[in-house]
CSV table of C-alpha atoms in Angstrom, one decimal:
chain,number,residue,atom,x,y,z
X,3,MET,CA,0.0,0.0,0.0
X,4,LYS,CA,1.5,3.3,-1.1
X,5,ILE,CA,0.9,6.8,0.4
X,6,ASN,CA,-0.4,9.5,-1.9
X,7,LYS,CA,2.1,12.2,-0.7
X,8,GLN,CA,0.2,15.0,-2.3
X,9,ILE,CA,-2.9,14.1,-0.2
X,10,MET,CA,-0.8,13.9,2.9
X,11,TYR,CA,0.7,17.3,2.2
X,12,ALA,CA,-2.7,18.8,1.5
X,13,ALA,CA,-3.8,17.8,5.0
X,14,VAL,CA,-1.1,20.1,6.4
X,15,ALA,CA,-0.5,22.8,3.8
X,16,GLY,CA,-4.2,22.9,2.9
X,17,VAL,CA,-4.9,24.2,6.4
X,18,ILE,CA,-2.3,26.9,6.0
X,19,LEU,CA,-3.4,28.0,2.6
X,20,GLY,CA,-7.1,27.7,3.4
X,21,GLY,CA,-6.7,29.8,6.6
X,22,ALA,CA,-4.6,32.4,4.8
X,23,MET,CA,-6.8,32.9,1.8
X,24,GLY,CA,-9.0,35.7,3.3
X,25,PHE,CA,-6.8,38.2,5.0
X,26,GLY,CA,-9.4,40.9,4.8
X,27,SER,CA,-10.7,41.7,8.2
X,28,ALA,CA,-8.7,43.2,11.0
X,29,ASN,CA,-8.9,40.0,13.0
X,30,GLN,CA,-7.6,38.0,10.0
X,31,ARG,CA,-4.7,40.4,9.4
X,32,ASP,CA,-3.8,40.2,13.1
X,33,HIS,CA,-3.8,36.4,12.8
X,34,ALA,CA,-1.6,36.6,9.6
X,35,SER,CA,1.0,38.6,11.5
X,36,GLU,CA,1.3,36.1,14.2
X,37,THR,CA,4.6,34.5,14.7
X,38,LEU,CA,5.0,31.0,13.1
X,39,VAL,CA,8.7,30.4,13.9
X,40,THR,CA,11.1,31.9,16.4
X,41,THR,CA,14.9,31.6,16.4
X,42,LYS,CA,17.6,33.5,18.2
X,43,TYR,CA,18.0,35.5,15.0
X,44,GLY,CA,14.4,36.6,14.6
X,45,LYS,CA,10.9,35.6,13.8
X,46,ILE,CA,9.0,34.3,10.8
X,47,SER,CA,5.3,35.4,10.6
X,48,GLN,CA,2.5,33.3,9.1
X,49,GLN,CA,2.0,36.0,6.5
X,50,LYS,CA,5.6,35.8,5.3
X,51,TYR,CA,5.5,32.1,5.1
X,52,TYR,CA,2.2,32.2,3.2
X,53,ASN,CA,3.6,34.8,0.8
X,54,GLN,CA,6.6,32.6,0.1
X,55,ILE,CA,4.8,29.3,-0.6
X,56,LYS,CA,1.6,30.4,-2.2
X,57,ASP,CA,3.1,30.9,-5.7
X,58,SER,CA,4.8,27.6,-5.9
X,59,THR,CA,3.5,25.0,-8.3
X,60,SER,CA,2.9,22.5,-5.6
X,61,ALA,CA,1.0,25.0,-3.4
X,62,LYS,CA,-1.3,25.9,-6.3
X,63,GLN,CA,-1.9,22.3,-7.1
X,64,LEU,CA,-2.8,21.6,-3.5
X,65,LEU,CA,-5.2,24.6,-3.4
X,66,GLN,CA,-7.0,23.4,-6.5
X,67,ALA,CA,-7.1,19.9,-5.0
X,68,GLU,CA,-8.7,21.2,-1.8
X,69,ILE,CA,-11.2,23.3,-3.9
X,70,THR,CA,-12.1,20.2,-5.9
X,71,LYS,CA,-12.4,18.1,-2.8
X,72,GLN,CA,-14.8,20.5,-1.2
X,73,ILE,CA,-17.0,20.7,-4.3
X,74,VAL,CA,-17.1,17.0,-4.7
X,75,GLN,CA,-17.9,16.4,-1.0
X,76,HIS,CA,-20.8,18.9,-1.1
X,77,LYS,CA,-22.3,17.5,-4.3
X,78,TYR,CA,-21.8,13.8,-3.8
X,79,GLY,CA,-21.0,13.2,-0.2
X,80,HIS,CA,-24.5,12.2,0.7
X,81,LYS,CA,-24.3,9.4,-1.8
X,82,VAL,CA,-21.6,7.6,0.1
X,83,SER,CA,-22.8,5.7,3.2
X,84,ASP,CA,-20.9,4.6,6.2
X,85,LYS,CA,-21.8,1.0,5.2
X,86,MET,CA,-20.0,1.5,1.8
X,87,VAL,CA,-16.9,2.8,3.6
X,88,ASN,CA,-16.9,0.2,6.3
X,89,GLU,CA,-17.3,-2.7,3.8
X,90,SER,CA,-14.5,-1.4,1.6
X,91,TYR,CA,-12.3,-1.0,4.7
X,92,GLN,CA,-13.0,-4.5,5.9
X,93,ASN,CA,-12.3,-6.0,2.5
X,94,THR,CA,-9.0,-4.2,2.3
X,95,ALA,CA,-8.0,-5.3,5.8
X,96,ALA,CA,-9.0,-8.9,5.0
X,97,ALA,CA,-6.7,-8.9,2.0
X,98,PHE,CA,-3.8,-8.0,4.2
X,99,GLY,CA,-4.8,-10.4,7.0
X,100,ALA,CA,-2.5,-10.3,10.0
X,101,ASP,CA,-0.3,-7.7,8.3
X,102,TRP,CA,-3.0,-5.1,8.2
X,103,ASP,CA,-2.1,-3.1,11.2
X,104,ALA,CA,1.6,-3.0,10.2
X,105,ALA,CA,0.6,-1.9,6.7
X,106,LEU,CA,-1.5,0.9,8.0
X,107,LYS,CA,1.3,2.2,10.2
X,108,LYS,CA,3.9,1.9,7.5
X,109,SER,CA,1.7,4.1,5.2
X,110,SER,CA,1.1,6.6,8.0
X,111,TYR,CA,-2.6,5.9,8.1
X,112,THR,CA,-4.9,5.3,11.0
X,113,GLU,CA,-8.2,3.5,10.7
X,114,LYS,CA,-10.0,6.9,10.7
X,115,THR,CA,-7.8,8.6,8.1
X,116,PHE,CA,-7.8,5.5,5.9
X,117,LYS,CA,-11.6,5.4,6.0
X,118,GLN,CA,-11.7,9.1,5.1
X,119,GLN,CA,-9.5,8.3,2.1
X,120,ILE,CA,-12.0,5.6,1.1
X,121,ARG,CA,-14.9,8.1,1.4
X,122,ASP,CA,-13.0,10.7,-0.7
X,123,ASN,CA,-12.3,8.0,-3.4
X,124,PHE,CA,-16.0,7.0,-3.5
X,125,GLU,CA,-17.1,10.6,-3.8
X,126,MET,CA,-14.7,11.3,-6.7
X,127,ARG,CA,-15.8,8.1,-8.4
X,128,ILE,CA,-19.4,9.1,-8.3
X,129,ALA,CA,-18.5,12.6,-9.6
X,130,ILE,CA,-16.7,11.1,-12.5
X,131,THR,CA,-19.4,8.6,-13.3
X,132,GLU,CA,-22.1,11.2,-13.3
X,133,ASN,CA,-20.2,13.8,-15.3
X,134,MET,CA,-18.1,12.0,-17.9
X,135,GLU,CA,-19.5,11.9,-21.4
X,136,LEU,CA,-19.0,8.6,-23.2
X,137,SER,CA,-19.8,7.9,-26.9
X,138,ASN,CA,-20.3,4.5,-28.5
X,139,GLN,CA,-16.8,4.9,-29.9
X,140,ASP,CA,-15.4,5.1,-26.3
X,141,TYR,CA,-17.0,1.8,-25.4
X,142,VAL,CA,-15.9,0.1,-28.6
X,143,ALA,CA,-12.3,1.3,-28.0
X,144,ARG,CA,-12.2,0.0,-24.5
X,145,PHE,CA,-13.8,-3.3,-25.6
X,146,LYS,CA,-10.9,-4.1,-27.8
X,147,THR,CA,-8.7,-4.9,-24.7
X,148,PHE,CA,-11.6,-6.1,-22.5
X,149,GLN,CA,-11.3,-9.5,-21.0
X,150,PRO,CA,-14.3,-11.0,-19.3
X,151,LYS,CA,-13.6,-12.6,-15.9
X,152,VAL,CA,-12.3,-16.2,-16.0
X,153,THR,CA,-12.0,-18.9,-13.4
X,154,ILE,CA,-9.0,-21.2,-13.2
X,155,ALA,CA,-7.5,-23.8,-10.9
X,156,GLN,CA,-3.7,-23.9,-10.4
X,157,ILE,CA,-1.0,-26.3,-9.2
X,158,MET,CA,2.0,-24.4,-7.8
X,159,LEU,CA,5.4,-26.1,-7.9
X,160,GLY,CA,8.8,-25.1,-6.6
X,161,ASN,CA,10.7,-25.6,-9.9
X,162,GLU,CA,10.3,-26.1,-13.6
X,163,LYS,CA,11.2,-29.8,-13.5
X,164,ASP,CA,8.4,-30.6,-11.1
X,165,ALA,CA,5.9,-28.6,-13.2
X,166,LYS,CA,6.9,-30.5,-16.3
X,167,LYS,CA,6.4,-33.7,-14.4
X,168,VAL,CA,2.8,-32.7,-13.5
X,169,ILE,CA,2.0,-31.8,-17.1
X,170,LYS,CA,3.3,-35.2,-18.2
X,171,GLN,CA,1.0,-36.8,-15.7
X,172,LEU,CA,-1.9,-34.8,-17.0
X,173,ASN,CA,-1.1,-35.8,-20.5
X,174,ALA,CA,-1.2,-39.4,-19.4
X,175,GLY,CA,-4.7,-38.9,-18.0
X,176,ALA,CA,-4.1,-38.0,-14.3
X,177,ASP,CA,-6.9,-36.1,-12.5
X,178,PHE,CA,-6.1,-32.4,-12.1
X,179,ASN,CA,-7.9,-32.1,-8.7
X,180,GLU,CA,-5.9,-35.1,-7.3
X,181,LEU,CA,-2.6,-33.6,-8.4
X,182,VAL,CA,-3.6,-30.4,-6.6
X,183,LYS,CA,-3.9,-32.3,-3.4
X,184,THR,CA,-0.6,-34.3,-3.9
X,185,GLU,CA,1.7,-31.8,-5.7
X,186,SER,CA,0.6,-28.2,-5.2
X,187,LEU,CA,2.5,-26.0,-2.7
X,188,ASP,CA,-0.2,-23.3,-2.5
X,189,MET,CA,-1.8,-24.0,0.8
X,190,ALA,CA,-4.3,-21.1,0.2
X,191,THR,CA,-6.0,-22.8,-2.7
X,192,ASN,CA,-5.4,-26.5,-2.1
X,193,SER,CA,-8.4,-26.9,0.1
X,194,HIS,CA,-10.7,-26.0,-2.8
X,195,ASP,CA,-9.1,-27.9,-5.7
X,196,GLY,CA,-6.7,-25.1,-6.5
X,197,GLU,CA,-9.4,-22.8,-7.7
X,198,LEU,CA,-8.8,-19.0,-7.7
X,199,ALA,CA,-11.4,-16.3,-7.5
X,200,PRO,CA,-12.6,-15.1,-10.9
X,201,PHE,CA,-10.3,-12.4,-12.4
X,202,ASP,CA,-9.9,-10.3,-15.5
X,203,ASN,CA,-7.0,-8.3,-16.9
X,204,ASN,CA,-7.5,-5.5,-14.3
X,205,THR,CA,-7.4,-7.8,-11.3
X,206,LYS,CA,-4.2,-7.7,-9.2
X,207,ILE,CA,-2.8,-11.2,-9.9
X,208,ASP,CA,0.5,-12.5,-11.3
X,209,THR,CA,0.8,-11.2,-14.8
X,210,ALA,CA,2.3,-14.5,-16.0
X,211,ILE,CA,-0.7,-16.4,-14.8
X,212,LYS,CA,-3.2,-14.0,-16.4
X,213,THR,CA,-1.3,-14.1,-19.8
X,214,ALA,CA,-1.3,-17.9,-19.8
X,215,ALA,CA,-4.9,-18.2,-18.6
X,216,PHE,CA,-6.4,-15.9,-21.2
X,217,LYS,CA,-5.1,-18.2,-24.0
X,218,LEU,CA,-6.9,-21.3,-22.7
X,219,LYS,CA,-10.4,-22.6,-23.5
X,220,LYS,CA,-12.6,-24.2,-20.9
X,221,GLY,CA,-11.2,-27.5,-19.8
X,222,GLU,CA,-7.7,-26.9,-21.2
X,223,TYR,CA,-4.6,-26.8,-19.1
X,224,SER,CA,-1.2,-25.1,-19.8
X,225,SER,CA,1.0,-27.3,-21.9
X,226,THR,CA,4.2,-25.7,-20.6
X,227,PRO,CA,5.1,-24.5,-17.1
X,228,VAL,CA,4.1,-21.0,-16.2
X,229,LYS,CA,6.9,-19.1,-14.5
X,230,GLY,CA,5.4,-16.8,-11.9
X,231,ALA,CA,6.7,-14.5,-9.2
X,232,GLU,CA,6.4,-17.2,-6.5
X,233,GLY,CA,7.1,-20.4,-8.4
X,234,TYR,CA,6.0,-22.4,-11.4
X,235,TYR,CA,2.4,-23.1,-12.2
X,236,VAL,CA,0.3,-25.5,-14.1
X,237,ILE,CA,-3.1,-23.9,-14.7
X,238,LYS,CA,-6.5,-25.2,-15.9
X,239,MET,CA,-9.3,-23.2,-17.3
X,240,LEU,CA,-12.6,-23.8,-15.5
X,241,SER,CA,-14.7,-21.0,-17.0
X,242,ASN,CA,-13.9,-18.6,-19.8
X,243,SER,CA,-16.9,-16.7,-21.2
X,244,ASP,CA,-17.0,-15.5,-24.8
X,245,LYS,CA,-16.6,-11.7,-25.1
X,246,GLY,CA,-19.8,-11.3,-27.1
X,247,THR,CA,-20.6,-7.7,-28.0
X,248,TRP,CA,-19.6,-4.5,-26.2
X,249,GLN,CA,-23.3,-3.7,-25.5
X,250,ALA,CA,-23.5,-6.8,-23.3
X,251,HIS,CA,-20.7,-5.5,-21.2
X,252,LYS,CA,-21.5,-1.8,-21.2
X,253,ALA,CA,-21.8,-1.5,-17.4
X,254,GLU,CA,-18.4,-3.3,-16.9
X,255,LEU,CA,-16.8,-1.2,-19.6
X,256,LYS,CA,-18.0,2.0,-17.9
X,257,ASN,CA,-16.6,0.9,-14.6
X,258,LEU,CA,-13.2,0.2,-16.2
X,259,ILE,CA,-13.2,3.6,-17.9
X,260,VAL,CA,-13.9,5.2,-14.5
X,261,ASP,CA,-11.0,3.3,-13.1
X,262,GLU,CA,-8.8,4.7,-15.8
X,263,TYR,CA,-10.1,8.3,-15.1
X,264,ILE,CA,-9.1,7.9,-11.5
X,265,ALA,CA,-5.7,6.5,-12.4
X,266,GLY,CA,-5.1,9.6,-14.6
X,267,GLU,CA,-5.3,7.9,-18.0
X,268,HIS,CA,-7.8,10.4,-19.4
X,269,GLY,CA,-6.3,13.8,-18.5
X,270,ALA,CA,-8.4,15.8,-21.0
X,271,GLY,CA,-11.6,14.1,-19.9
X,272,MET,CA,-10.9,14.5,-16.2
X,273,LYS,CA,-10.0,18.2,-16.7
X,274,LYS,CA,-13.3,18.7,-18.5
X,275,ILE,CA,-15.2,17.2,-15.5
X,276,ILE,CA,-13.4,19.4,-13.0
X,277,LYS,CA,-13.9,22.5,-15.1
X,278,LYS,CA,-17.6,21.8,-15.1
X,279,LEU,CA,-17.7,21.3,-11.3
X,280,TYR,CA,-15.8,24.6,-10.8
X,281,GLN,CA,-18.1,26.6,-13.0
X,282,ALA,CA,-21.2,25.3,-11.1
X,283,ALA,CA,-19.6,26.1,-7.7
X,284,ASN,CA,-18.8,29.8,-8.4
X,285,VAL,CA,-15.3,29.6,-7.1
X,286,ASP,CA,-14.0,32.9,-5.7
X,287,ILE,CA,-10.5,33.4,-4.4
X,288,THR,CA,-9.9,36.5,-2.4
X,289,ASP,CA,-6.1,36.6,-3.0
X,290,LYS,CA,-5.7,38.4,-6.4
X,291,SER,CA,-2.4,36.7,-7.1
X,292,LEU,CA,-4.2,33.4,-7.1
X,293,LYS,CA,-7.3,34.4,-9.2
X,294,SER,CA,-6.2,32.3,-12.1
X,295,LEU,CA,-7.0,29.2,-10.0
X,296,GLU,CA,-10.7,30.0,-10.0
X,297,THR,CA,-11.0,28.1,-13.3
X,298,VAL,CA,-9.5,25.0,-14.7
X,299,LYS,CA,-7.5,25.6,-17.9
């Protein structure tokens, strides 16, 4: 699990920028002149610090990120329930198992801050889904690389020689499920005949396994050992649906395109969505030097 450092910085610098954006009243000006740092050589005021950082590219990006976050929370926050957040949190924790607490700590998250990140992601996902404009051509283009979910069973071996031995036994008529029980080193799947959860080309699973699996038809097994990150595999296709037409997978394709928006693969489209949200929110920045950030260019 990796930390989004920009989000972390926003949590700190966003407060400074946000609190400093409206130095209009006497009370606000007094607050701006308050000392932020003291050394034996002098003082640094909050105003001076603000003036020095506000024009940096990173500070401007953070400010726009905070503006966007506020808009999205206001418009779509009511559509994200505690149940959605808690279920997502529990699913992530379950995937890490006993290592979850250590993973949280390593990434500088607490349960509370991680759940907030989940909520933010849900809100942004809804914002994208409800505002992106997709044509039939967009769906057709995404369908070209679309892979319906498949279900496979696997036998994990420690070396290529053992994997070839298993394939030889299968060629001679041996039962795949029996070989899972006697030969496979993967204790996580052995109890259910080596079967993995259904996956597609966007599922986080060993790339070598995915590549080999997508070439198989139902009932077929790999004719050569599959070299993965944790060993050698012999895999068998249990279920591999025909792609059919893009119309039959429209909902799935839309979700995949949203995933790509979130991952930053549709920069122009994402910018169009954010620009639309800004225009509807009547963004007004009181600092004249930052007025250009009121719109998305």
